[in-house]
Amino acid sequence: MSEVRVKYDEEFKKNAVKLSYASPKSIKQVAEGLGIAESLLYRWRRKYTSEGDITRQASLEEENKALRLQLIEAKIEADMLKKATAYFASLHK
């Protein structure tokens, strides 16, 4: 049987991170109290600051992901244009 994945909203993640920084409890205890895995809370801490803002690293990772997607789309478009050019060039011979 497979486990059901729970998708947490951004507000929950931000509040969990804020709590983890503000609480005198350990990360493990905070995670257990919230019913989430400790590793998940650490991942969220890499993404959000203690104030709930997106970290510089997370911002750069999102930008990098978007740029990679744009590059892939541009490569596909260039490949399609090359094939179309070759096709139309073969029609005019």
PDB file of C-alpha atoms in Angstrom:
ATOM      1  CA  MET A   1       0.000   0.000   0.000  1.00  0.00           C
ATOM      2  CA  SER A   2       1.181   3.508  -0.752  1.00  0.00           C
ATOM      3  CA  GLU A   3       1.082   6.367   1.686  1.00  0.00           C
ATOM      4  CA  VAL A   4      -1.135   9.364   1.114  1.00  0.00           C
ATOM      5  CA  ARG A   5       0.957  12.503   0.656  1.00  0.00           C
ATOM      6  CA  VAL A   6      -0.295  15.526   2.494  1.00  0.00           C
ATOM      7  CA  LYS A   7       0.182  18.868   0.768  1.00  0.00           C
ATOM      8  CA  TYR A   8       0.692  21.700   3.211  1.00  0.00           C
ATOM      9  CA  ASP A   9      -0.159  25.267   2.254  1.00  0.00           C
ATOM     10  CA  GLU A  10       2.443  28.037   2.344  1.00  0.00           C
ATOM     11  CA  GLU A  11       0.961  29.617   5.475  1.00  0.00           C
ATOM     12  CA  PHE A  12       1.288  26.369   7.439  1.00  0.00           C
ATOM     13  CA  LYS A  13       4.897  25.998   6.307  1.00  0.00           C
ATOM     14  CA  LYS A  14       5.776  29.575   7.263  1.00  0.00           C
ATOM     15  CA  ASN A  15       4.124  29.233  10.664  1.00  0.00           C
ATOM     16  CA  ALA A  16       5.877  25.918  11.307  1.00  0.00           C
ATOM     17  CA  VAL A  17       9.231  27.555  10.539  1.00  0.00           C
ATOM     18  CA  LYS A  18       8.446  30.555  12.738  1.00  0.00           C
ATOM     19  CA  LEU A  19       7.493  28.181  15.552  1.00  0.00           C
ATOM     20  CA  SER A  20      10.667  26.147  15.114  1.00  0.00           C
ATOM     21  CA  TYR A  21      12.801  29.265  15.538  1.00  0.00           C
ATOM     22  CA  ALA A  22      10.763  30.751  18.402  1.00  0.00           C
ATOM     23  CA  SER A  23      10.229  27.598  20.451  1.00  0.00           C
ATOM     24  CA  PRO A  24      12.709  26.437  23.067  1.00  0.00           C
ATOM     25  CA  LYS A  25      11.886  22.884  21.954  1.00  0.00           C
ATOM     26  CA  SER A  26      14.152  20.968  19.598  1.00  0.00           C
ATOM     27  CA  ILE A  27      13.349  20.734  15.888  1.00  0.00           C
ATOM     28  CA  LYS A  28      12.400  17.098  16.407  1.00  0.00           C
ATOM     29  CA  GLN A  29       9.937  17.992  19.171  1.00  0.00           C
ATOM     30  CA  VAL A  30       8.378  20.812  17.147  1.00  0.00           C
ATOM     31  CA  ALA A  31       8.009  18.535  14.120  1.00  0.00           C
ATOM     32  CA  GLU A  32       6.416  15.782  16.213  1.00  0.00           C
ATOM     33  CA  GLY A  33       4.035  18.316  17.730  1.00  0.00           C
ATOM     34  CA  LEU A  34       2.963  19.418  14.258  1.00  0.00           C
ATOM     35  CA  GLY A  35       2.681  15.842  13.011  1.00  0.00           C
ATOM     36  CA  ILE A  36       5.337  16.233  10.317  1.00  0.00           C
ATOM     37  CA  ALA A  37       8.707  14.672   9.645  1.00  0.00           C
ATOM     38  CA  GLU A  38      11.765  16.389  11.077  1.00  0.00           C
ATOM     39  CA  SER A  39      13.424  16.405   7.647  1.00  0.00           C
ATOM     40  CA  LEU A  40      10.411  18.220   6.201  1.00  0.00           C
ATOM     41  CA  LEU A  41      10.714  20.963   8.789  1.00  0.00           C
ATOM     42  CA  TYR A  42      14.431  21.323   8.017  1.00  0.00           C
ATOM     43  CA  ARG A  43      13.593  21.606   4.303  1.00  0.00           C
ATOM     44  CA  TRP A  44      11.077  24.339   5.047  1.00  0.00           C
ATOM     45  CA  ARG A  45      13.676  26.144   7.182  1.00  0.00           C
ATOM     46  CA  ARG A  46      15.967  26.253   4.157  1.00  0.00           C
ATOM     47  CA  LYS A  47      13.156  27.921   2.225  1.00  0.00           C
ATOM     48  CA  TYR A  48      11.810  30.374   4.841  1.00  0.00           C
ATOM     49  CA  THR A  49      13.454  32.683   7.348  1.00  0.00           C
ATOM     50  CA  SER A  50      12.416  32.962  10.983  1.00  0.00           C
ATOM     51  CA  GLU A  51      10.098  35.813   9.927  1.00  0.00           C
ATOM     52  CA  GLY A  52       8.434  33.668   7.258  1.00  0.00           C
ATOM     53  CA  ASP A  53      10.088  35.358   4.274  1.00  0.00           C
ATOM     54  CA  ILE A  54      11.555  33.356   1.420  1.00  0.00           C
ATOM     55  CA  THR A  55      15.311  32.957   1.835  1.00  0.00           C
ATOM     56  CA  ARG A  56      17.736  34.234  -0.783  1.00  0.00           C
ATOM     57  CA  GLN A  57      18.752  30.641  -1.578  1.00  0.00           C
ATOM     58  CA  ALA A  58      15.142  29.575  -2.178  1.00  0.00           C
ATOM     59  CA  SER A  59      14.563  32.645  -4.328  1.00  0.00           C
ATOM     60  CA  LEU A  60      17.609  31.840  -6.464  1.00  0.00           C
ATOM     61  CA  GLU A  61      16.535  28.188  -6.784  1.00  0.00           C
ATOM     62  CA  GLU A  62      13.078  29.235  -8.004  1.00  0.00           C
ATOM     63  CA  GLU A  63      14.617  31.651 -10.502  1.00  0.00           C
ATOM     64  CA  ASN A  64      17.029  28.948 -11.696  1.00  0.00           C
ATOM     65  CA  LYS A  65      14.153  26.505 -12.184  1.00  0.00           C
ATOM     66  CA  ALA A  66      12.199  29.068 -14.222  1.00  0.00           C
ATOM     67  CA  LEU A  67      15.241  29.872 -16.378  1.00  0.00           C
ATOM     68  CA  ARG A  68      15.908  26.174 -17.037  1.00  0.00           C
ATOM     69  CA  LEU A  69      12.304  25.763 -18.176  1.00  0.00           C
ATOM     70  CA  GLN A  70      12.647  28.766 -20.506  1.00  0.00           C
ATOM     71  CA  LEU A  71      15.855  27.301 -21.939  1.00  0.00           C
ATOM     72  CA  ILE A  72      14.193  23.944 -22.627  1.00  0.00           C
ATOM     73  CA  GLU A  73      11.264  25.678 -24.323  1.00  0.00           C
ATOM     74  CA  ALA A  74      13.642  27.780 -26.454  1.00  0.00           C
ATOM     75  CA  LYS A  75      15.588  24.661 -27.505  1.00  0.00           C
ATOM     76  CA  ILE A  76      12.380  22.884 -28.502  1.00  0.00           C
ATOM     77  CA  GLU A  77      11.224  25.929 -30.455  1.00  0.00           C
ATOM     78  CA  ALA A  78      14.597  26.239 -32.225  1.00  0.00           C
ATOM     79  CA  ASP A  79      14.500  22.534 -33.120  1.00  0.00           C
ATOM     80  CA  MET A  80      10.988  22.896 -34.528  1.00  0.00           C
ATOM     81  CA  LEU A  81      12.024  25.933 -36.579  1.00  0.00           C
ATOM     82  CA  LYS A  82      15.035  24.046 -38.009  1.00  0.00           C
ATOM     83  CA  LYS A  83      12.804  21.150 -39.031  1.00  0.00           C
ATOM     84  CA  ALA A  84      10.244  23.498 -40.571  1.00  0.00           C
ATOM     85  CA  THR A  85      12.979  25.338 -42.478  1.00  0.00           C
ATOM     86  CA  ALA A  86      14.380  22.075 -43.789  1.00  0.00           C
ATOM     87  CA  TYR A  87      10.896  20.897 -44.796  1.00  0.00           C
ATOM     88  CA  PHE A  88      10.015  24.070 -46.680  1.00  0.00           C
ATOM     89  CA  ALA A  89      13.461  24.196 -48.293  1.00  0.00           C
ATOM     90  CA  SER A  90      12.905  20.664 -49.630  1.00  0.00           C
ATOM     91  CA  LEU A  91       9.567  21.743 -51.172  1.00  0.00           C
ATOM     92  CA  HIS A  92      11.205  24.524 -53.218  1.00  0.00           C
ATOM     93  CA  LYS A  93      13.907  22.400 -54.856  1.00  0.00           C
TER      94      LYS A  93
END
